Coordinates of C-alpha atoms in Angstrom, one line a residue:
M129 CA 34.2 29.3 28.7
S130 CA 31.2 31.1 30.0
P131 CA 28.1 29.2 31.2
S132 CA 26.0 31.1 28.6
L133 CA 28.0 29.7 25.7
C134 CA 27.9 26.1 26.9
P135 CA 24.9 24.9 28.9
L136 CA 26.6 21.7 29.9
F137 CA 29.3 23.7 31.7
T138 CA 26.9 24.3 34.6
L139 CA 26.0 20.7 34.8
L140 CA 29.6 19.5 35.3
P141 CA 30.6 18.8 38.9
Q142 CA 32.2 21.8 40.5
F143 CA 35.5 21.2 42.2
H144 CA 36.7 23.9 44.6
N145 CA 40.2 25.0 45.3
N146 CA 41.5 23.7 42.0
T147 CA 41.9 20.2 43.3
P148 CA 41.7 17.3 40.9
P149 CA 38.6 15.2 41.1
T150 CA 38.6 12.0 43.1
P151 CA 37.6 8.7 41.6
T152 CA 34.3 8.9 43.6
D153 CA 33.6 12.3 42.0
L154 CA 34.2 10.9 38.5
A155 CA 32.1 7.8 39.1
Q156 CA 29.2 10.0 40.3
S157 CA 29.5 12.3 37.4
S158 CA 29.6 9.4 34.9
T159 CA 26.4 7.8 36.3
Q160 CA 24.7 11.1 36.6
F161 CA 25.0 11.9 32.9
K162 CA 24.5 8.3 31.5
A163 CA 21.6 8.3 29.0
K164 CA 19.4 5.5 28.0
S165 CA 20.3 3.8 24.8
P166 CA 17.9 4.9 22.1
V167 CA 15.8 2.3 20.2
W168 CA 17.0 2.2 16.6
W169 CA 13.7 2.4 15.0
K170 CA 12.5 5.3 17.2
T171 CA 15.7 7.1 16.2
L172 CA 15.0 6.5 12.5
I173 CA 11.4 7.7 12.8
R174 CA 12.3 10.9 14.7
N175 CA 14.9 11.9 12.2
S176 CA 13.0 13.1 9.2
I177 CA 15.7 12.4 6.7
F178 CA 16.1 8.8 7.7
S179 CA 12.3 8.3 8.0
S180 CA 11.7 9.5 4.4
T181 CA 14.6 7.5 3.2
L182 CA 13.3 4.5 5.1
I183 CA 9.8 4.9 3.7
S184 CA 10.9 5.3 0.1
T185 CA 13.1 2.3 0.5
L186 CA 10.2 0.2 1.8
V187 CA 7.9 1.4 -0.9
G188 CA 10.6 0.5 -3.5
I189 CA 11.1 -3.0 -2.1
L190 CA 7.3 -3.6 -1.9
S191 CA 6.8 -2.4 -5.5
M192 CA 9.6 -4.6 -6.8
L193 CA 8.1 -7.6 -5.0
L194 CA 4.7 -6.8 -6.4
F195 CA 6.2 -6.5 -9.9
L196 CA 8.1 -9.8 -9.6
L197 CA 4.9 -11.6 -8.3
S198 CA 2.8 -10.2 -11.0
F199 CA 5.4 -11.1 -13.7
I200 CA 5.6 -14.7 -12.4
Y201 CA 1.7 -15.0 -12.2
F202 CA 1.2 -13.5 -15.7
S203 CA 4.0 -15.5 -17.2
I204 CA 2.2 -18.6 -15.9
Q205 CA -1.1 -17.5 -17.2
S206 CA 0.1 -15.7 -20.3
F207 CA -2.8 -16.6 -22.4
V208 CA -5.2 -15.1 -19.8
F209 CA -3.2 -12.0 -19.7
F210 CA -2.9 -11.6 -23.5
S211 CA -6.7 -12.1 -23.8
L212 CA -7.3 -9.6 -21.1
C213 CA -5.1 -7.1 -22.9
C214 CA -6.9 -7.7 -26.1
F215 CA -10.3 -7.3 -24.4
C216 CA -9.1 -4.0 -22.8
F217 CA -7.8 -2.7 -26.1
R218 CA -10.9 -3.6 -28.0
F219 CA -13.2 -2.1 -25.2
S220 CA -11.1 1.2 -25.1
F221 CA -11.2 1.3 -29.0
V222 CA -15.0 1.0 -29.0
L223 CA -15.4 3.6 -26.3
M224 CA -13.1 6.0 -28.2
A225 CA -15.0 5.4 -31.4
V226 CA -18.4 6.0 -29.7
Y227 CA -17.1 9.1 -28.0
Y228 CA -15.7 10.6 -31.1
C229 CA -19.0 9.8 -33.0
I230 CA -21.0 11.6 -30.3
V231 CA -18.7 14.5 -30.0
G232 CA -18.4 14.8 -33.8
T233 CA -22.2 14.8 -34.3
H234 CA -22.8 17.1 -31.4
R235 CA -20.3 19.7 -32.7
G236 CA -21.6 19.4 -36.3
T237 CA -18.3 18.1 -37.5
K238 CA -17.6 14.9 -39.4
I239 CA -15.0 12.4 -38.4
L240 CA -14.3 11.2 -41.9
R241 CA -14.8 13.4 -44.9
I242 CA -14.6 12.1 -48.4
D243 CA -15.3 14.2 -51.3
V244 CA -16.4 12.0 -54.1
K245 CA -18.0 14.4 -56.5
R246 CA -15.7 17.0 -57.9
E247 CA -16.6 19.3 -60.7
Y248 CA -14.0 20.7 -63.0
L249 CA -14.6 23.3 -65.6
L250 CA -12.8 22.6 -68.7
P251 CA -12.5 25.2 -71.4
I252 CA -14.2 24.3 -74.8
R253 CA -12.1 24.7 -77.9

């Protein structure tokens, strides 16, 4: 194995004369390459796949909690919620009616067209 193919090859302890390594050499090489244990949340944040999964999981959990809290709150105060929905519906209906009246008169069109008077020509016998 050439050093260009494996960069760790050059970092390994070199033993001359093809002699087996002594326990001291093995102990030095194991302490030399010992890495610090990574913090789990830093590893999750550094990895983009896990961080996006983690963020989407947290957003999903928070949205479910918010939904449950709002469901409990509005089930306790259902009358307030129902009246609020009715008010919003009425308000949006009034705004929609006013908007279509303004747009209809501005464009010269009529919202409701009723033809009451119709003339029919009947042949006289």
